[in-house]
Short mmCIF file of C-alpha atoms in Angstrom, two decimals:
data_model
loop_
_atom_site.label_atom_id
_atom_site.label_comp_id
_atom_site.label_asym_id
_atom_site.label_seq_id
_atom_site.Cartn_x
_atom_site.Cartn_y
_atom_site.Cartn_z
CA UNK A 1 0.00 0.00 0.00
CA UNK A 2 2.63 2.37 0.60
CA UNK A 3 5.42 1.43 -2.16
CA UNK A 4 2.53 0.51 -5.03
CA UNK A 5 1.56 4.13 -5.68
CA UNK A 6 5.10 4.98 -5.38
CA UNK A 7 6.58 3.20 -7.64
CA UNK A 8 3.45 3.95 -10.20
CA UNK A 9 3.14 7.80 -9.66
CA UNK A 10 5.98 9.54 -11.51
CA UNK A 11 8.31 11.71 -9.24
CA UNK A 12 7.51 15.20 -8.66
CA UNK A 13 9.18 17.78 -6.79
CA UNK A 14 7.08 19.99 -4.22
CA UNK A 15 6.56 23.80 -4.29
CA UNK A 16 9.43 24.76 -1.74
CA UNK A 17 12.20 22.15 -3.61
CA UNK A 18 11.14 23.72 -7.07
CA UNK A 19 10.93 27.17 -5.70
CA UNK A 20 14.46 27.17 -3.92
CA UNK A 21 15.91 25.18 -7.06
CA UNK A 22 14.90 28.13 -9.19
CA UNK A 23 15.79 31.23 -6.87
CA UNK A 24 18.99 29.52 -6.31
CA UNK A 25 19.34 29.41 -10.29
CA UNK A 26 18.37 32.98 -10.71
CA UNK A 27 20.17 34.21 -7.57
CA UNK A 28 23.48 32.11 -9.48
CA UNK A 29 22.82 33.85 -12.90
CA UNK A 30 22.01 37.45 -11.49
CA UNK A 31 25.31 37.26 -9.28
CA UNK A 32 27.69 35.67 -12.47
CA UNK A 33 25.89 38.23 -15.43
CA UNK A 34 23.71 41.22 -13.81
CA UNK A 35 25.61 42.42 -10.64
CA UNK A 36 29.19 43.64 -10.37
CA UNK A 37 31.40 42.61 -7.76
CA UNK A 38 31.52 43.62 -4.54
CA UNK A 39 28.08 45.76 -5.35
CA UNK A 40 25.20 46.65 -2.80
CA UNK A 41 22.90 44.34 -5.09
CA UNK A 42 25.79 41.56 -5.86
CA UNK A 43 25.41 41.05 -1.32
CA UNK A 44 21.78 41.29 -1.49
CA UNK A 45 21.53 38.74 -4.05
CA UNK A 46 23.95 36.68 -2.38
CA UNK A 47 22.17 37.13 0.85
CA UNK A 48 18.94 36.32 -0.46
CA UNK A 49 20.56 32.96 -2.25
CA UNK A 50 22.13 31.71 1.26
CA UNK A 51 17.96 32.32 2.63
CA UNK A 52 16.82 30.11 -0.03
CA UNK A 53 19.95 27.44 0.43
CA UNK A 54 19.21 27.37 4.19
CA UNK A 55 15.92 27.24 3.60
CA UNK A 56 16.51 23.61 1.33
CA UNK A 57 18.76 22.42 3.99
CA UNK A 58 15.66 22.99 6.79
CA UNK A 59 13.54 21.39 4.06
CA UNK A 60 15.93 18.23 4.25
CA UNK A 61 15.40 17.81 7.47
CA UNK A 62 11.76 18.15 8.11
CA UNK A 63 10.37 18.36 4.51
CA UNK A 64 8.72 15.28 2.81
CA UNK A 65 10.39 12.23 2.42
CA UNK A 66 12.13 12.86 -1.22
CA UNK A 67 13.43 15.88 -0.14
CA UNK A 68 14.80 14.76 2.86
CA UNK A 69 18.84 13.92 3.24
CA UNK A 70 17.67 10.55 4.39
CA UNK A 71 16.18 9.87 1.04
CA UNK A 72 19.10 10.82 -0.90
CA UNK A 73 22.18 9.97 1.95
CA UNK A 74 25.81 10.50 -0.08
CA UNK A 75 26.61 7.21 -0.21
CA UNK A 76 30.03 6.32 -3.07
CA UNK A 77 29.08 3.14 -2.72
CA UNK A 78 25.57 3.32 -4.26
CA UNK A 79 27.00 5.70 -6.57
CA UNK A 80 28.93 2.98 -7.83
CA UNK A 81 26.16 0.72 -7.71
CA UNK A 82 24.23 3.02 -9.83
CA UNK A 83 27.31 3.61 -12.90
CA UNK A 84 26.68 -0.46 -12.90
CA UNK A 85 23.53 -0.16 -13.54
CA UNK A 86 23.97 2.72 -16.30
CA UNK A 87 26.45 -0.06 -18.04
CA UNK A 88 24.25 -2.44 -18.00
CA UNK A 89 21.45 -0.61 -19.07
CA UNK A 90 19.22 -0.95 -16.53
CA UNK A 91 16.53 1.88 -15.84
CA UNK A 92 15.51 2.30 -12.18
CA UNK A 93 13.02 4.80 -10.52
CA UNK A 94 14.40 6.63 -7.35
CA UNK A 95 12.03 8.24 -5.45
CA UNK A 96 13.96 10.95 -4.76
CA UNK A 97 17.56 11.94 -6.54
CA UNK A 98 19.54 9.32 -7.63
CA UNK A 99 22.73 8.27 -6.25
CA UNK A 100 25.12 10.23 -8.72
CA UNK A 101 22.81 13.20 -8.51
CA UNK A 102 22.75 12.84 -4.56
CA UNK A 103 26.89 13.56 -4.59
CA UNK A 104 26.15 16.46 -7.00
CA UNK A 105 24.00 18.06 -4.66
CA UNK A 106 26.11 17.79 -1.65
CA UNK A 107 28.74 18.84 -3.58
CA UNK A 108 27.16 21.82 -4.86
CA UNK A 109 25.23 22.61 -1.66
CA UNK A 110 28.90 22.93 -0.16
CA UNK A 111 30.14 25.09 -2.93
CA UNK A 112 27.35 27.46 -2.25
CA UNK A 113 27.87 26.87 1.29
CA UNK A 114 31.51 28.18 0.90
CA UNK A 115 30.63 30.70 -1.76
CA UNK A 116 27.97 32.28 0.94
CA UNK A 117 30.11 31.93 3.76
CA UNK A 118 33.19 33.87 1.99
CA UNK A 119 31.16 36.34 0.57
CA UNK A 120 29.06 37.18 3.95
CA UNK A 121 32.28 37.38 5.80
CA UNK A 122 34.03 39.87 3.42
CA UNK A 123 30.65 42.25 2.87
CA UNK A 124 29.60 42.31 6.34
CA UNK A 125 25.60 42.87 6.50
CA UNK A 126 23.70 43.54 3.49
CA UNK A 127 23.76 47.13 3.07
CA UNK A 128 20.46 49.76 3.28
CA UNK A 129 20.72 51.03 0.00
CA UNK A 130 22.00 48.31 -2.47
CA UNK A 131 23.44 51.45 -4.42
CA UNK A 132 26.08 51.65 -2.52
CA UNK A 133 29.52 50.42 -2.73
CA UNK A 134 30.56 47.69 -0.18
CA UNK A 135 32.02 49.30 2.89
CA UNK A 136 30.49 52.35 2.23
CA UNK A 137 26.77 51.49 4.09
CA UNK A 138 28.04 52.59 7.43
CA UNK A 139 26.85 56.48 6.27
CA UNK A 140 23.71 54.96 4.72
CA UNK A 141 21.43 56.41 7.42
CA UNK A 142 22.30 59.33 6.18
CA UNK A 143 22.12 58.47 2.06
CA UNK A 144 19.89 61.07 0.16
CA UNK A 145 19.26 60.54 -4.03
CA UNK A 146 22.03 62.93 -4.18
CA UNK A 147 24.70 60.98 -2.02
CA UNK A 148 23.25 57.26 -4.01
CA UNK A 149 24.01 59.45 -7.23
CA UNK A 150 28.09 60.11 -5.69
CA UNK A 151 28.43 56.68 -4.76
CA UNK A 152 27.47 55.31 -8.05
CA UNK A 153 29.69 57.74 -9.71
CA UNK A 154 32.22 56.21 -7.43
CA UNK A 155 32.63 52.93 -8.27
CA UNK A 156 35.23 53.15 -11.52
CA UNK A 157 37.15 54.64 -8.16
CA UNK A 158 35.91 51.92 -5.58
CA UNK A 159 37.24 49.02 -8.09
CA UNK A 160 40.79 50.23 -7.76
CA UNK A 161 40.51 50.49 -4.56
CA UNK A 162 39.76 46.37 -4.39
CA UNK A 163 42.57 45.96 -6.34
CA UNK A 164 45.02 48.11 -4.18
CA UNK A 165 43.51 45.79 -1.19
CA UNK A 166 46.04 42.90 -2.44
CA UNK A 167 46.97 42.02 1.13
CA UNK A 168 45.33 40.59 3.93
CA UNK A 169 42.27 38.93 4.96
CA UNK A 170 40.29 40.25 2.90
CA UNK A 171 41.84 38.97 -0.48
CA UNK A 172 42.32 35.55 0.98
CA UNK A 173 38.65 35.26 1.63
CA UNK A 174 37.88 36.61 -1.90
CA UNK A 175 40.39 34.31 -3.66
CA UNK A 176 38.33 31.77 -1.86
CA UNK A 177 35.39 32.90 -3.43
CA UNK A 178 36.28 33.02 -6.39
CA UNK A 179 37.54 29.94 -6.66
CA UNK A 180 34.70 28.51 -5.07
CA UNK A 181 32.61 30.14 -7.74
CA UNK A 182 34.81 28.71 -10.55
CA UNK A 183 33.69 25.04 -8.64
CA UNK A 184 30.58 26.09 -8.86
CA UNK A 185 30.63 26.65 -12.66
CA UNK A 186 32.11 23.43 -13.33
CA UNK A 187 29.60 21.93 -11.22
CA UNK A 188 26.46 23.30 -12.76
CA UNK A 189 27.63 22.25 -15.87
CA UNK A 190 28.02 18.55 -15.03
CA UNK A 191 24.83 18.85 -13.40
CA UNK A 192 23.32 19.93 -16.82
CA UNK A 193 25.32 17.28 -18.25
CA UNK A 194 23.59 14.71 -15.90
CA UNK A 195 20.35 16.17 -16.54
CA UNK A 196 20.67 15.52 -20.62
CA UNK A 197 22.36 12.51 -19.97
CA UNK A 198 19.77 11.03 -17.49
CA UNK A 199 16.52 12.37 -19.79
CA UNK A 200 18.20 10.82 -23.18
CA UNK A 201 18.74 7.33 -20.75
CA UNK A 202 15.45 7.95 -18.83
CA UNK A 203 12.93 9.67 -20.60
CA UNK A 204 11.87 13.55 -20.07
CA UNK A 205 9.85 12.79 -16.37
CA UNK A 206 13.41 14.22 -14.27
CA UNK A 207 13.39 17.50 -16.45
CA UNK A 208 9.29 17.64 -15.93
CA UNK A 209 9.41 17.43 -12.59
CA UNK A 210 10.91 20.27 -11.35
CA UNK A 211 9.45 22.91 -13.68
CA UNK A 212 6.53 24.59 -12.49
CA UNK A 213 3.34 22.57 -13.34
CA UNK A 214 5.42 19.55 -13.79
CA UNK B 1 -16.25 13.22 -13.11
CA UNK B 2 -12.62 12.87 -14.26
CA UNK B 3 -12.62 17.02 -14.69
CA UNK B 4 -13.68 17.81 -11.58
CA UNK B 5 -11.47 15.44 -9.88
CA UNK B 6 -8.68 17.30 -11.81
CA UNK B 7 -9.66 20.48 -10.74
CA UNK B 8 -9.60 19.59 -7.37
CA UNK B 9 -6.35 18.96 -7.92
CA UNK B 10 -4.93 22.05 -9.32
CA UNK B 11 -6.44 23.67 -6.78
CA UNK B 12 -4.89 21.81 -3.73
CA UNK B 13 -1.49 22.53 -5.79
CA UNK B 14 -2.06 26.52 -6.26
CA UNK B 15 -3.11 26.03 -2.29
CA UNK B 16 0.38 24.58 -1.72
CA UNK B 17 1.97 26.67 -3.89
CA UNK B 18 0.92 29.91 -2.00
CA UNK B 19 1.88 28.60 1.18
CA UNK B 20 5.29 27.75 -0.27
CA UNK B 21 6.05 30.81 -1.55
CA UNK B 22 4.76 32.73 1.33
CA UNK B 23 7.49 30.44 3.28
CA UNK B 24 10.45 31.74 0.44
CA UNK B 25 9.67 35.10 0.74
CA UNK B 26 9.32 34.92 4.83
CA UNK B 27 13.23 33.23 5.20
CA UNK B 28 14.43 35.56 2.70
CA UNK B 29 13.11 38.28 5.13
CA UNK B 30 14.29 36.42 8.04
CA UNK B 31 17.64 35.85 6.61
CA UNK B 32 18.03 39.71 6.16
CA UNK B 33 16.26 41.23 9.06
CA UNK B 34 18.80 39.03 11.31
CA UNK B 35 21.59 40.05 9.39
CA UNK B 36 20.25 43.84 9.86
CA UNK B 37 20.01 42.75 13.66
CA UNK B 38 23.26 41.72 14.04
CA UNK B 39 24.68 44.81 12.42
CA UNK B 40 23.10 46.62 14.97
CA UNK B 41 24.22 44.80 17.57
CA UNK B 42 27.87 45.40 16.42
CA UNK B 43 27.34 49.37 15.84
CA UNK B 44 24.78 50.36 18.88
CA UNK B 45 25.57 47.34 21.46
CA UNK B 46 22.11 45.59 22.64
CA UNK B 47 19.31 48.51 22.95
CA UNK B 48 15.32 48.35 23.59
CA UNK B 49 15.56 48.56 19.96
CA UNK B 50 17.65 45.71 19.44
CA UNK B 51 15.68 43.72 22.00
CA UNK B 52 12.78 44.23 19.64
CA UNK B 53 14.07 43.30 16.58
CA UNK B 54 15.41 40.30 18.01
CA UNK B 55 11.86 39.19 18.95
CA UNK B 56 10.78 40.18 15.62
CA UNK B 57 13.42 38.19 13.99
CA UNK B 58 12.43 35.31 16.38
CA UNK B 59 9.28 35.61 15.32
CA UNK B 60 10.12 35.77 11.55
CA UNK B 61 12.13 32.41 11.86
CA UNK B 62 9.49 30.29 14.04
CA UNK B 63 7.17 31.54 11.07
CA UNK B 64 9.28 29.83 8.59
CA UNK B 65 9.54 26.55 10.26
CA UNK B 66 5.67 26.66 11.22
CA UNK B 67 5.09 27.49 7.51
CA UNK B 68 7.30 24.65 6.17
CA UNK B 69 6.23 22.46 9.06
CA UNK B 70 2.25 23.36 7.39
CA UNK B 71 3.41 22.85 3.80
CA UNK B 72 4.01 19.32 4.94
CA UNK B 73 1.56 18.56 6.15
CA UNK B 74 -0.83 19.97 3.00
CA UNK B 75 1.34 17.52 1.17
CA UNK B 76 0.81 14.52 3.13
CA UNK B 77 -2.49 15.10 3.13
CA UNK B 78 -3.16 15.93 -0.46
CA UNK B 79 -0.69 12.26 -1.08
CA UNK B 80 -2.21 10.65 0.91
CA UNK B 81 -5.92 11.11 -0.71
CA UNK B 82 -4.14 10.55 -4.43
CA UNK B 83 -3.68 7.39 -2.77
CA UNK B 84 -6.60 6.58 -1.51
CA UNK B 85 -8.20 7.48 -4.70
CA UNK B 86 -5.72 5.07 -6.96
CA UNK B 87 -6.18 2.38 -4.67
CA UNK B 88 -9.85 2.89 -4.78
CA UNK B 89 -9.68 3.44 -8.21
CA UNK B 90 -7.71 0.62 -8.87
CA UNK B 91 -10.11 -1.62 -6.68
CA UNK B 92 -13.19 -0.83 -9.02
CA UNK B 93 -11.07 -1.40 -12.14
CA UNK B 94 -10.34 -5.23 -10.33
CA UNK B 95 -14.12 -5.87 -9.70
CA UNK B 96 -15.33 -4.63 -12.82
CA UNK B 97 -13.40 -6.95 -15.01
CA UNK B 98 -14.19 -9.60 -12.87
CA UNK B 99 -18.16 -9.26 -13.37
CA UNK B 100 -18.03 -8.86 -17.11
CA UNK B 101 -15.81 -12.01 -16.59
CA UNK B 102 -18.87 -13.36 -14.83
CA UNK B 103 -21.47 -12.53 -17.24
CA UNK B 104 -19.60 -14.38 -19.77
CA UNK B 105 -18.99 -10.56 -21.78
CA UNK B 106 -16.70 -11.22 -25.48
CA UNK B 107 -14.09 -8.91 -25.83
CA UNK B 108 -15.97 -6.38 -27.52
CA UNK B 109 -18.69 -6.07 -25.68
CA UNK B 110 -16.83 -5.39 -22.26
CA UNK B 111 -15.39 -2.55 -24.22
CA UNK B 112 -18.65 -1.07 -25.12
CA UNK B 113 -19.82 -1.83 -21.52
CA UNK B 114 -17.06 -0.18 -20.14
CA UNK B 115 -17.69 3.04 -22.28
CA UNK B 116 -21.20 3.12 -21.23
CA UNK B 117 -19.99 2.60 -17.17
CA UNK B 118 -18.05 5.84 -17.70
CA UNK B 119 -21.40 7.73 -19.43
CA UNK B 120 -21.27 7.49 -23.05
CA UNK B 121 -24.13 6.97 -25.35
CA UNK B 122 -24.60 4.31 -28.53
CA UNK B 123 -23.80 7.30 -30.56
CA UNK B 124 -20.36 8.31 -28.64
CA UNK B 125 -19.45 4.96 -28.37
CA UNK B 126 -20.01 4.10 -32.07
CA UNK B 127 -17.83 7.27 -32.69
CA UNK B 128 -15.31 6.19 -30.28
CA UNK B 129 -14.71 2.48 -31.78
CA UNK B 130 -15.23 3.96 -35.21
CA UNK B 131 -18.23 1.14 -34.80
CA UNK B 132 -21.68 1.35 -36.75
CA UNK B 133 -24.39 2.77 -34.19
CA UNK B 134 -26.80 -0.15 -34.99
CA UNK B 135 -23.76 -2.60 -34.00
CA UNK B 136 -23.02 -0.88 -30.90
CA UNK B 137 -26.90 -0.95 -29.83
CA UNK B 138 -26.82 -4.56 -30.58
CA UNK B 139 -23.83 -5.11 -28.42
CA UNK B 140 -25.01 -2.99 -25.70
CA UNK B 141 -28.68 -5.18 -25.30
CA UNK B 142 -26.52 -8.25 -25.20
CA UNK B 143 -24.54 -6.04 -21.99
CA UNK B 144 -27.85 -5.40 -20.86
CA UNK B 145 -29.39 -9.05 -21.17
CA UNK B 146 -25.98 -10.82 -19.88
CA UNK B 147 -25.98 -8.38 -16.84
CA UNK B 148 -30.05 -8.68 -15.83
CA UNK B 149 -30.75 -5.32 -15.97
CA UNK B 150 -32.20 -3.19 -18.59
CA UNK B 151 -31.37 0.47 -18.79
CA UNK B 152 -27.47 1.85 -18.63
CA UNK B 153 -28.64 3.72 -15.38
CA UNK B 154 -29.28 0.13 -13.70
CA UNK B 155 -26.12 -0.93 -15.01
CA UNK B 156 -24.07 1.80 -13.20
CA UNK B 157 -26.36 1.35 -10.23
CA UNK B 158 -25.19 -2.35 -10.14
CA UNK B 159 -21.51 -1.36 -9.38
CA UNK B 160 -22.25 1.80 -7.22
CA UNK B 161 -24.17 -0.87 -4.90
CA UNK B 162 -21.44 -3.33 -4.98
CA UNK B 163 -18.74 -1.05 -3.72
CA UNK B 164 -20.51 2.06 -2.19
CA UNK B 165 -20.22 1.72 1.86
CA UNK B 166 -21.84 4.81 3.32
CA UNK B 167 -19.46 6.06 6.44
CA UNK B 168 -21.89 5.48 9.19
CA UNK B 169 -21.17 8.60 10.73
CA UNK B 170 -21.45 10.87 7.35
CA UNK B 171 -24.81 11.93 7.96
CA UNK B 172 -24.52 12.94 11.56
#
């Protein structure tokens, strides 16, 4: 009675996996294209990301069971289990992710982890007024449109200023970023490699279920 | 029948959808309103003020978990009557091959019976075989005969009193 409809009912994601998946994805995409560096929105995007990653990892532990670490537990073992199985051909529904997916989202819930983590500790808070530069909020009480306008104007002059920064803290943590960002790359490509892979071996049913609808 | 059931449906999932996104926009909120916090905290030391917006922030993150701890609970719940309904469904599917098993039904005419369980006319089931009318009527008297009733209405009926079990406490 309880595996039955399990095993007959096609996976589907619910609303809060889906929704974090997607913020996350925009969040990722806003932060790599749309924001500079070091920017008032580049921290509020990033702070708004490490909401919607902590809320997935609150999910895991109290959420349904698919979505739940339990379900998906990062297990090399049953990864290798599972690249057997892809030899020989074999096709089996996982309730939840399956086992070489489960190490790619540790791995990149980590990376964001890291990425967060780094970029918190260098920015501080998120500022007031995402106008301004990073540093800079501590006068934001005080920020009229004219003072926003300055600080805009600013930044060619704020960028050097990172780059003078060379020693220190500071650039440690962001050369930890970065790199952790350059992880994170790789990673979301093989994760779209998995995905094609997975849906040519699989059929379309992993793409459908985490779009909206789906 | 099927429609409604459907609709149902999407509207449990728009239900669970609100809540859901009412619970991403609340830790998004939470996440920066304790960051703001905790800014104060480092410029003005721990104030009234700061006593305040740490109960507000409290109050922010208990919401979360109470919302995702509710959006769980919608989704049990709305699983566990999909459920319910394929077993049930499932269950009727079962008995009703095993009658027209009993009444000795040919191949074709357990098709046309099982059209007109789920509502169709001769018409719409001649359309839907791509059958002559006259040979779907002809089929459908043998259902009738084979079955011992003589209208499509006490055909239905015949199942809905097989498997229909009143709760006893529905009315009350």
């Amino acid at each position: 009675m309880d595996t039955t409809p399990e095993l007959t009912t096609p996976r589907r994601w619910d609303p809060i996996v889906k929704l974090t998946h997607w913020g996350v994805v925009a969040a990722v995409i806003g932060n790599a294209i749309l924001t500079e560096e070091g920017s008032g929105w580049h921290i509020w995007l990033g702070y708004g990301l490490a909401a919607l990653l902590a809320l997935r990892l609150l999910w895991g532990l109290i959420g349904p069971a698919e979505a739940r670490f339990s379900a998906f537990p990062p297990s090399p073992a049953r990864a290798a289990a599972h690249i057997g199985e892809i030899g020989r051909g074999e096709v089996t529904q996982h309730r939840s992710h399956n086992p070489l997916g489960a190490l790619m989202v540790y791995a990149i819930w980590a990376t964001l982890l890291v990425v967060c983590g780094t970029g918190i500790a260098m920015s501080g808070p998120p500022p007031a007024d995402p106008f301004a530069q990073r540093g800079e909020h501590a006068e934001r009480t005080a920020a009229t449109g004219a003072q926003v306008q300055e600080e805009r104007e600013e930044d060619e002059a704020g960028e050097e200023r990172e780059s003078g920064e060379g020693e220190g803290e500071e650039s440690e943590l962001g050369e930890v970023h970065e790199i952790a960002v350059n992880l994170l790359y790789v990673l979301i490509a093989l994760h779209l490699a998995g995905v094609i892979f997975e849906t040519r071996r699989s059929g379309p049913q992993i793409v459908r279920s985490i779009l909206p609808g789906g | 029948m099927a429609k409604r059931l459907k609709d149902t449906a999407i509207r449990r999932d728009r239900q669970a959808l609100l809540v859901a996104v009412t619970v991403v926009v609340q830790a998004v909120a939470a996440v920066f309103f304790v960051a703001d916090a905790l800014d104060d905290v480092a410029d003005a030391g721990v104030t009234t003020h700061i006593a305040i917006e740490g109960l507000i922030a409290f109050a922010l993150l208990a919401g979360v978990v109470l919302g995702a701890l509710h959006m769980r609970v919608l989704l049990a719940e709305a699983r566990r009557r999909e459920q319910s309904l394929s077993i049930a469904r499932g269950a009727l599917g079962a008995h009703v091959a095993e009658r027209f098993r009993d009444w000795g039904l040919t191949a074709a005419e357990s098709d046309v019976a099982l059209f007109a369980l789920k509502g169709c006319d001769a018409a719409e089931i001649a359309r839907l075989r791509g059958a002559a009318a006259g040979t779907v009527r002809a089929q459908l008297s043998q259902v009738y005969a084979k079955a011992g009733v003589t209208s499509q209405a006490a055909l239905v009926s015949l199942f809905v009193d097989d498997l229909l079990d009143w709760p006893q406490n529905a009315g009350s």
